[in-house]
């Protein structure tokens, strides 16, 4: 199993990874470490992949898997959650200040954002597609965090890159009508469309919230087909996961 470990100055009690498409048992367009139950892959394969991930990391509790709907809702993974028996929460992010409770989001082009602070007092995982970024999910995550924004560290996991994410004018307009500074994250292409930079949009939003320590953002799920699933590229495909948790 090939995992990506964030290169960021998180404290020693914070553990974080993003998966790639390698190291699982799924077949065909889901090969091989598909972690999404909602993409028409064999359920047994997906559950095996999730078990492989948990075993590989030595997790003592299951991650808080979410039903992601491109919302701005953030839930807390607390002591009462029993993820094996309860249906997944409908949300696009989670956070916790308790140890051994992995927060996790799935992506296949959208941007996963992991958050903590220099003291390792909390962790959060956020699913930030363009809709979530536009609607304010990062702002919600920062407001939810139990610390000041200037103490927060953010890591931007693998997402579709700025040379591959083509959008229409209606998407650009939704951002630029909020703030003209977002114009710098869109470049006109030769097809009358725009290339959007999710990484830059996230950095601009985080900076406006007072979060200056932002890391990652060097991958492109669309172009790096050997390592990543991409919905924009393939349509029928699997999902990677980005997770973060506190150790005792």
PDB file of C-alpha atoms in Angstrom:
ATOM      1  CA  UNK A   1       0.000   0.000   0.000  1.00  0.00           C
ATOM      2  CA  UNK A   2       1.461   3.314  -1.104  1.00  0.00           C
ATOM      3  CA  UNK A   3       0.459   6.239   1.128  1.00  0.00           C
ATOM      4  CA  UNK A   4       1.310   9.924   0.945  1.00  0.00           C
ATOM      5  CA  UNK A   5       2.477  11.422   4.218  1.00  0.00           C
ATOM      6  CA  UNK A   6       2.071  15.202   4.502  1.00  0.00           C
ATOM      7  CA  UNK A   7       5.273  17.199   4.619  1.00  0.00           C
ATOM      8  CA  UNK A   8       4.279  19.731   7.251  1.00  0.00           C
ATOM      9  CA  UNK A   9       5.410  20.743  10.769  1.00  0.00           C
ATOM     10  CA  UNK A  10       2.585  18.988  12.594  1.00  0.00           C
ATOM     11  CA  UNK A  11       3.345  17.876  16.159  1.00  0.00           C
ATOM     12  CA  UNK A  12       4.337  14.282  16.905  1.00  0.00           C
ATOM     13  CA  UNK A  13       0.886  13.294  18.180  1.00  0.00           C
ATOM     14  CA  UNK A  14      -0.734  14.033  14.804  1.00  0.00           C
ATOM     15  CA  UNK A  15      -0.813  11.250  12.196  1.00  0.00           C
ATOM     16  CA  UNK A  16      -2.021  11.984   8.662  1.00  0.00           C
ATOM     17  CA  UNK A  17      -2.008  10.237   5.287  1.00  0.00           C
ATOM     18  CA  UNK A  18      -3.596  10.301   1.848  1.00  0.00           C
ATOM     19  CA  UNK A  19      -4.072   7.054  -0.003  1.00  0.00           C
ATOM     20  CA  UNK A  20      -3.288   6.408  -3.645  1.00  0.00           C
ATOM     21  CA  UNK A  21      -4.995   3.873  -5.883  1.00  0.00           C
ATOM     22  CA  UNK A  22      -2.382   1.204  -5.024  1.00  0.00           C
ATOM     23  CA  UNK A  23      -2.532  -1.641  -2.535  1.00  0.00           C
ATOM     24  CA  UNK A  24      -6.098  -2.953  -2.558  1.00  0.00           C
ATOM     25  CA  UNK A  25      -8.202  -5.747  -3.991  1.00  0.00           C
ATOM     26  CA  UNK A  26     -10.686  -3.907  -6.238  1.00  0.00           C
ATOM     27  CA  UNK A  27     -10.706  -4.663  -9.963  1.00  0.00           C
ATOM     28  CA  UNK A  28     -11.286  -2.896 -13.277  1.00  0.00           C
ATOM     29  CA  UNK A  29     -11.791   0.875 -13.094  1.00  0.00           C
ATOM     30  CA  UNK A  30     -11.673   0.631  -9.289  1.00  0.00           C
ATOM     31  CA  UNK A  31      -8.241  -0.987  -9.180  1.00  0.00           C
ATOM     32  CA  UNK A  32      -7.093  -1.335  -6.652  1.00  0.00           C
ATOM     33  CA  UNK A  33      -7.511   0.546  -3.339  1.00  0.00           C
ATOM     34  CA  UNK A  34     -10.975   1.977  -3.894  1.00  0.00           C
ATOM     35  CA  UNK A  35     -12.413   3.122  -0.562  1.00  0.00           C
ATOM     36  CA  UNK A  36     -15.796   4.399  -1.771  1.00  0.00           C
ATOM     37  CA  UNK A  37     -18.906   2.289  -1.208  1.00  0.00           C
ATOM     38  CA  UNK A  38     -21.044   4.555  -3.418  1.00  0.00           C
ATOM     39  CA  UNK A  39     -19.325   4.069  -6.792  1.00  0.00           C
ATOM     40  CA  UNK A  40     -20.755   0.646  -7.819  1.00  0.00           C
ATOM     41  CA  UNK A  41     -17.664  -1.304  -6.852  1.00  0.00           C
ATOM     42  CA  UNK A  42     -18.086  -4.706  -5.188  1.00  0.00           C
ATOM     43  CA  UNK A  43     -19.022  -4.022  -1.561  1.00  0.00           C
ATOM     44  CA  UNK A  44     -16.887  -6.903  -0.320  1.00  0.00           C
ATOM     45  CA  UNK A  45     -13.856  -5.454  -2.097  1.00  0.00           C
ATOM     46  CA  UNK A  46     -14.395  -1.980  -0.653  1.00  0.00           C
ATOM     47  CA  UNK A  47     -14.792  -3.323   2.883  1.00  0.00           C
ATOM     48  CA  UNK A  48     -11.623  -5.364   2.396  1.00  0.00           C
ATOM     49  CA  UNK A  49      -9.807  -2.248   1.232  1.00  0.00           C
ATOM     50  CA  UNK A  50     -11.004  -0.310   4.273  1.00  0.00           C
ATOM     51  CA  UNK A  51      -9.834  -3.143   6.511  1.00  0.00           C
ATOM     52  CA  UNK A  52      -6.443  -3.149   4.765  1.00  0.00           C
ATOM     53  CA  UNK A  53      -6.109   0.563   5.429  1.00  0.00           C
ATOM     54  CA  UNK A  54      -7.091   0.244   9.081  1.00  0.00           C
ATOM     55  CA  UNK A  55      -4.790  -2.728   9.631  1.00  0.00           C
ATOM     56  CA  UNK A  56      -1.908  -1.120   7.780  1.00  0.00           C
ATOM     57  CA  UNK A  57      -2.062   1.947   9.987  1.00  0.00           C
ATOM     58  CA  UNK A  58      -2.774  -0.016  13.145  1.00  0.00           C
ATOM     59  CA  UNK A  59      -5.960   1.918  13.834  1.00  0.00           C
ATOM     60  CA  UNK A  60      -7.661   1.097  17.129  1.00  0.00           C
ATOM     61  CA  UNK A  61     -10.937   2.702  16.000  1.00  0.00           C
ATOM     62  CA  UNK A  62     -12.536   2.879  12.569  1.00  0.00           C
ATOM     63  CA  UNK A  63     -12.395   6.183  10.679  1.00  0.00           C
ATOM     64  CA  UNK A  64     -15.530   8.312  10.722  1.00  0.00           C
ATOM     65  CA  UNK A  65     -16.707   7.608   7.171  1.00  0.00           C
ATOM     66  CA  UNK A  66     -19.103  10.274   5.846  1.00  0.00           C
ATOM     67  CA  UNK A  67     -21.829  10.472   3.240  1.00  0.00           C
ATOM     68  CA  UNK A  68     -20.416  13.431   1.331  1.00  0.00           C
ATOM     69  CA  UNK A  69     -22.896  15.677  -0.489  1.00  0.00           C
ATOM     70  CA  UNK A  70     -20.878  18.826  -1.322  1.00  0.00           C
ATOM     71  CA  UNK A  71     -22.285  20.609   1.732  1.00  0.00           C
ATOM     72  CA  UNK A  72     -20.605  22.875   4.281  1.00  0.00           C
ATOM     73  CA  UNK A  73     -21.532  20.666   7.222  1.00  0.00           C
ATOM     74  CA  UNK A  74     -18.822  19.607   9.671  1.00  0.00           C
ATOM     75  CA  UNK A  75     -19.476  16.950  12.328  1.00  0.00           C
ATOM     76  CA  UNK A  76     -17.523  16.019  15.447  1.00  0.00           C
ATOM     77  CA  UNK A  77     -16.143  12.540  15.996  1.00  0.00           C
ATOM     78  CA  UNK A  78     -16.728  12.197  19.721  1.00  0.00           C
ATOM     79  CA  UNK A  79     -16.787   9.480  22.359  1.00  0.00           C
ATOM     80  CA  UNK A  80     -20.352   8.394  21.534  1.00  0.00           C
ATOM     81  CA  UNK A  81     -19.753   7.509  17.882  1.00  0.00           C
ATOM     82  CA  UNK A  82     -19.951   3.804  17.025  1.00  0.00           C
ATOM     83  CA  UNK A  83     -19.296   3.881  13.296  1.00  0.00           C
ATOM     84  CA  UNK A  84     -19.709   0.139  12.826  1.00  0.00           C
ATOM     85  CA  UNK A  85     -23.379   0.263  13.904  1.00  0.00           C
ATOM     86  CA  UNK A  86     -24.510   3.722  12.809  1.00  0.00           C
ATOM     87  CA  UNK A  87     -25.131   4.971   9.258  1.00  0.00           C
ATOM     88  CA  UNK A  88     -22.536   7.483   8.064  1.00  0.00           C
ATOM     89  CA  UNK A  89     -23.172  11.102   8.942  1.00  0.00           C
ATOM     90  CA  UNK A  90     -24.252  13.299   6.029  1.00  0.00           C
ATOM     91  CA  UNK A  91     -21.488  15.896   6.027  1.00  0.00           C
ATOM     92  CA  UNK A  92     -18.364  16.963   4.170  1.00  0.00           C
ATOM     93  CA  UNK A  93     -15.963  17.246   7.033  1.00  0.00           C
ATOM     94  CA  UNK A  94     -15.276  16.084  10.550  1.00  0.00           C
ATOM     95  CA  UNK A  95     -13.113  17.120  13.478  1.00  0.00           C
ATOM     96  CA  UNK A  96     -12.160  15.832  16.894  1.00  0.00           C
ATOM     97  CA  UNK A  97     -10.085  16.698  19.921  1.00  0.00           C
ATOM     98  CA  UNK A  98     -10.041  13.090  21.139  1.00  0.00           C
ATOM     99  CA  UNK A  99      -7.231  10.614  20.514  1.00  0.00           C
ATOM    100  CA  UNK A 100      -7.469   7.571  18.236  1.00  0.00           C
ATOM    101  CA  UNK A 101     -10.487   8.807  16.287  1.00  0.00           C
ATOM    102  CA  UNK A 102      -9.532   9.183  12.618  1.00  0.00           C
ATOM    103  CA  UNK A 103     -11.310  11.886  10.641  1.00  0.00           C
ATOM    104  CA  UNK A 104     -11.460  10.960   6.955  1.00  0.00           C
ATOM    105  CA  UNK A 105     -12.769  12.240   3.617  1.00  0.00           C
ATOM    106  CA  UNK A 106     -12.890  10.608   0.190  1.00  0.00           C
ATOM    107  CA  UNK A 107     -11.956  12.330  -3.059  1.00  0.00           C
ATOM    108  CA  UNK A 108     -11.319  11.679  -6.746  1.00  0.00           C
ATOM    109  CA  UNK A 109     -10.496  15.217  -7.998  1.00  0.00           C
ATOM    110  CA  UNK A 110     -12.003  17.328  -5.213  1.00  0.00           C
ATOM    111  CA  UNK A 111      -9.605  18.795  -2.679  1.00  0.00           C
ATOM    112  CA  UNK A 112      -9.006  17.087   0.675  1.00  0.00           C
ATOM    113  CA  UNK A 113      -7.892  19.520   3.363  1.00  0.00           C
ATOM    114  CA  UNK A 114      -6.405  18.302   6.652  1.00  0.00           C
ATOM    115  CA  UNK A 115      -6.168  20.636   9.634  1.00  0.00           C
ATOM    116  CA  UNK A 116      -4.437  20.661  13.021  1.00  0.00           C
ATOM    117  CA  UNK A 117      -2.497  23.131  15.152  1.00  0.00           C
ATOM    118  CA  UNK A 118       1.021  23.393  16.539  1.00  0.00           C
ATOM    119  CA  UNK A 119      -0.104  21.879  19.858  1.00  0.00           C
ATOM    120  CA  UNK A 120      -1.972  18.938  18.325  1.00  0.00           C
ATOM    121  CA  UNK A 121      -5.098  19.931  20.230  1.00  0.00           C
ATOM    122  CA  UNK A 122      -7.471  18.918  17.416  1.00  0.00           C
ATOM    123  CA  UNK A 123      -7.593  17.468  13.907  1.00  0.00           C
ATOM    124  CA  UNK A 124     -10.039  17.883  11.027  1.00  0.00           C
ATOM    125  CA  UNK A 125     -10.583  16.463   7.552  1.00  0.00           C
ATOM    126  CA  UNK A 126     -12.533  18.451   4.955  1.00  0.00           C
ATOM    127  CA  UNK A 127     -13.885  17.528   1.497  1.00  0.00           C
ATOM    128  CA  UNK A 128     -13.576  20.723  -0.555  1.00  0.00           C
ATOM    129  CA  UNK A 129     -14.759  20.574  -4.138  1.00  0.00           C
ATOM    130  CA  UNK A 130     -15.394  23.825  -5.966  1.00  0.00           C
ATOM    131  CA  UNK A 131     -18.951  23.980  -4.579  1.00  0.00           C
ATOM    132  CA  UNK A 132     -17.767  23.530  -1.022  1.00  0.00           C
ATOM    133  CA  UNK A 133     -15.016  26.101  -1.460  1.00  0.00           C
ATOM    134  CA  UNK A 134     -17.476  28.574  -2.952  1.00  0.00           C
ATOM    135  CA  UNK A 135     -20.140  27.959  -0.309  1.00  0.00           C
ATOM    136  CA  UNK A 136     -17.749  28.305   2.628  1.00  0.00           C
ATOM    137  CA  UNK A 137     -16.775  24.884   3.947  1.00  0.00           C
ATOM    138  CA  UNK A 138     -13.254  25.989   4.819  1.00  0.00           C
ATOM    139  CA  UNK A 139     -14.598  29.000   6.673  1.00  0.00           C
ATOM    140  CA  UNK A 140     -16.927  26.677   8.583  1.00  0.00           C
ATOM    141  CA  UNK A 141     -14.050  24.348   9.428  1.00  0.00           C
ATOM    142  CA  UNK A 142     -11.894  27.187  10.748  1.00  0.00           C
ATOM    143  CA  UNK A 143     -14.774  28.592  12.776  1.00  0.00           C
ATOM    144  CA  UNK A 144     -15.447  25.132  14.216  1.00  0.00           C
ATOM    145  CA  UNK A 145     -11.835  24.533  15.227  1.00  0.00           C
ATOM    146  CA  UNK A 146     -11.211  24.949  18.972  1.00  0.00           C
ATOM    147  CA  UNK A 147      -8.245  27.242  18.487  1.00  0.00           C
ATOM    148  CA  UNK A 148      -7.323  30.548  16.879  1.00  0.00           C
ATOM    149  CA  UNK A 149      -6.861  30.595  13.078  1.00  0.00           C
ATOM    150  CA  UNK A 150      -3.268  31.819  13.320  1.00  0.00           C
ATOM    151  CA  UNK A 151      -2.370  28.613  15.185  1.00  0.00           C
ATOM    152  CA  UNK A 152      -3.815  26.308  12.547  1.00  0.00           C
ATOM    153  CA  UNK A 153      -1.819  24.256  10.055  1.00  0.00           C
ATOM    154  CA  UNK A 154      -3.435  23.123   6.820  1.00  0.00           C
ATOM    155  CA  UNK A 155      -2.353  20.477   4.334  1.00  0.00           C
ATOM    156  CA  UNK A 156      -3.822  20.292   0.834  1.00  0.00           C
ATOM    157  CA  UNK A 157      -4.021  16.703  -0.372  1.00  0.00           C
ATOM    158  CA  UNK A 158      -4.139  15.364  -3.942  1.00  0.00           C
ATOM    159  CA  UNK A 159      -6.703  17.091  -6.169  1.00  0.00           C
ATOM    160  CA  UNK A 160      -7.203  17.913  -9.827  1.00  0.00           C
ATOM    161  CA  UNK A 161      -4.511  20.362 -10.846  1.00  0.00           C
ATOM    162  CA  UNK A 162      -4.789  23.884 -12.273  1.00  0.00           C
ATOM    163  CA  UNK A 163      -3.893  22.746 -15.797  1.00  0.00           C
ATOM    164  CA  UNK A 164      -6.683  20.157 -15.937  1.00  0.00           C
ATOM    165  CA  UNK A 165      -9.748  21.525 -14.126  1.00  0.00           C
ATOM    166  CA  UNK A 166     -11.846  23.163 -16.837  1.00  0.00           C
ATOM    167  CA  UNK A 167     -14.970  25.022 -15.682  1.00  0.00           C
ATOM    168  CA  UNK A 168     -17.513  27.349 -17.229  1.00  0.00           C
ATOM    169  CA  UNK A 169     -17.940  31.060 -16.634  1.00  0.00           C
ATOM    170  CA  UNK A 170     -20.788  30.360 -14.209  1.00  0.00           C
ATOM    171  CA  UNK A 171     -18.342  28.721 -11.788  1.00  0.00           C
ATOM    172  CA  UNK A 172     -15.825  31.559 -12.030  1.00  0.00           C
ATOM    173  CA  UNK A 173     -18.598  34.122 -11.581  1.00  0.00           C
ATOM    174  CA  UNK A 174     -19.775  32.519  -8.344  1.00  0.00           C
ATOM    175  CA  UNK A 175     -16.325  33.049  -6.869  1.00  0.00           C
ATOM    176  CA  UNK A 176     -15.495  36.463  -8.300  1.00  0.00           C
ATOM    177  CA  UNK A 177     -18.863  37.882  -7.271  1.00  0.00           C
ATOM    178  CA  UNK A 178     -17.878  37.084  -3.705  1.00  0.00           C
ATOM    179  CA  UNK A 179     -14.370  38.535  -3.961  1.00  0.00           C
ATOM    180  CA  UNK A 180     -12.516  39.868  -6.978  1.00  0.00           C
ATOM    181  CA  UNK A 181      -9.233  38.476  -5.615  1.00  0.00           C
ATOM    182  CA  UNK A 182     -10.441  35.033  -6.697  1.00  0.00           C
ATOM    183  CA  UNK A 183      -9.908  36.077 -10.338  1.00  0.00           C
ATOM    184  CA  UNK A 184      -6.252  35.073 -10.032  1.00  0.00           C
ATOM    185  CA  UNK A 185      -7.299  31.423  -9.570  1.00  0.00           C
ATOM    186  CA  UNK A 186      -8.888  31.266 -13.054  1.00  0.00           C
ATOM    187  CA  UNK A 187      -7.066  31.294 -16.397  1.00  0.00           C
ATOM    188  CA  UNK A 188      -8.902  31.490 -19.731  1.00  0.00           C
ATOM    189  CA  UNK A 189      -8.276  28.566 -22.076  1.00  0.00           C
ATOM    190  CA  UNK A 190      -8.647  28.343 -25.852  1.00  0.00           C
ATOM    191  CA  UNK A 191     -12.096  26.726 -25.682  1.00  0.00           C
ATOM    192  CA  UNK A 192     -13.999  29.635 -24.161  1.00  0.00           C
ATOM    193  CA  UNK A 193     -13.725  28.040 -20.714  1.00  0.00           C
ATOM    194  CA  UNK A 194     -11.618  28.626 -17.617  1.00  0.00           C
ATOM    195  CA  UNK A 195      -8.963  26.558 -15.868  1.00  0.00           C
ATOM    196  CA  UNK A 196      -9.581  26.714 -12.123  1.00  0.00           C
ATOM    197  CA  UNK A 197      -6.889  26.315  -9.472  1.00  0.00           C
ATOM    198  CA  UNK A 198      -8.468  24.606  -6.454  1.00  0.00           C
ATOM    199  CA  UNK A 199      -5.213  24.791  -4.543  1.00  0.00           C
ATOM    200  CA  UNK A 200      -4.947  28.548  -4.972  1.00  0.00           C
ATOM    201  CA  UNK A 201      -8.621  29.071  -4.129  1.00  0.00           C
ATOM    202  CA  UNK A 202      -8.113  27.146  -0.890  1.00  0.00           C
ATOM    203  CA  UNK A 203      -4.989  29.126  -0.020  1.00  0.00           C
ATOM    204  CA  UNK A 204      -6.768  32.424  -0.647  1.00  0.00           C
ATOM    205  CA  UNK A 205      -9.750  31.388   1.485  1.00  0.00           C
ATOM    206  CA  UNK A 206      -7.568  30.105   4.314  1.00  0.00           C
ATOM    207  CA  UNK A 207      -5.477  33.273   4.275  1.00  0.00           C
ATOM    208  CA  UNK A 208      -8.607  35.406   4.556  1.00  0.00           C
ATOM    209  CA  UNK A 209      -9.526  33.360   7.637  1.00  0.00           C
ATOM    210  CA  UNK A 210      -6.113  33.997   9.181  1.00  0.00           C
ATOM    211  CA  UNK A 211      -4.544  30.630   8.325  1.00  0.00           C
ATOM    212  CA  UNK A 212      -1.134  31.322   6.825  1.00  0.00           C
ATOM    213  CA  UNK A 213       0.603  27.980   7.404  1.00  0.00           C
ATOM    214  CA  UNK A 214      -0.600  26.012   4.370  1.00  0.00           C
ATOM    215  CA  UNK A 215       1.286  23.067   2.883  1.00  0.00           C
ATOM    216  CA  UNK A 216       0.868  20.490   0.127  1.00  0.00           C
ATOM    217  CA  UNK A 217      -0.907  21.062  -3.162  1.00  0.00           C
ATOM    218  CA  UNK A 218       1.658  19.506  -5.493  1.00  0.00           C
ATOM    219  CA  UNK A 219      -0.305  16.661  -7.118  1.00  0.00           C
ATOM    220  CA  UNK A 220      -2.788  16.405  -9.989  1.00  0.00           C
ATOM    221  CA  UNK A 221      -5.239  13.525  -9.768  1.00  0.00           C
ATOM    222  CA  UNK A 222      -6.273  13.992 -13.409  1.00  0.00           C
ATOM    223  CA  UNK A 223      -2.827  13.792 -14.990  1.00  0.00           C
ATOM    224  CA  UNK A 224      -1.179  11.356 -12.554  1.00  0.00           C
ATOM    225  CA  UNK A 225      -3.328   8.438 -13.689  1.00  0.00           C
ATOM    226  CA  UNK A 226      -0.977   5.743 -12.401  1.00  0.00           C
ATOM    227  CA  UNK A 227      -1.391   6.897  -8.814  1.00  0.00           C
ATOM    228  CA  UNK A 228      -4.825   8.504  -8.477  1.00  0.00           C
ATOM    229  CA  UNK A 229      -8.479   7.983  -9.287  1.00  0.00           C
ATOM    230  CA  UNK A 230     -10.053  10.877 -11.212  1.00  0.00           C
ATOM    231  CA  UNK A 231     -13.768  11.299 -11.767  1.00  0.00           C
ATOM    232  CA  UNK A 232     -13.198  14.060 -14.322  1.00  0.00           C
ATOM    233  CA  UNK A 233     -10.848  11.832 -16.303  1.00  0.00           C
ATOM    234  CA  UNK A 234     -12.606   8.447 -16.081  1.00  0.00           C
ATOM    235  CA  UNK A 235     -16.187   8.921 -14.900  1.00  0.00           C
ATOM    236  CA  UNK A 236     -16.492   5.422 -13.448  1.00  0.00           C
ATOM    237  CA  UNK A 237     -13.692   5.237 -10.916  1.00  0.00           C
ATOM    238  CA  UNK A 238     -12.752   4.722  -7.289  1.00  0.00           C
ATOM    239  CA  UNK A 239     -12.069   7.060  -4.406  1.00  0.00           C
ATOM    240  CA  UNK A 240      -8.927   7.866  -2.446  1.00  0.00           C
ATOM    241  CA  UNK A 241      -9.094   8.887   1.199  1.00  0.00           C
ATOM    242  CA  UNK A 242      -7.285  11.439   3.340  1.00  0.00           C
ATOM    243  CA  UNK A 243      -7.305  10.880   7.070  1.00  0.00           C
ATOM    244  CA  UNK A 244      -5.903  12.443  10.212  1.00  0.00           C
ATOM    245  CA  UNK A 245      -5.966  11.505  13.873  1.00  0.00           C
ATOM    246  CA  UNK A 246      -4.401  12.194  17.246  1.00  0.00           C
ATOM    247  CA  UNK A 247      -2.366   9.633  19.139  1.00  0.00           C
ATOM    248  CA  UNK A 248      -2.355   9.280  22.910  1.00  0.00           C
TER     249      UNK A 248
END
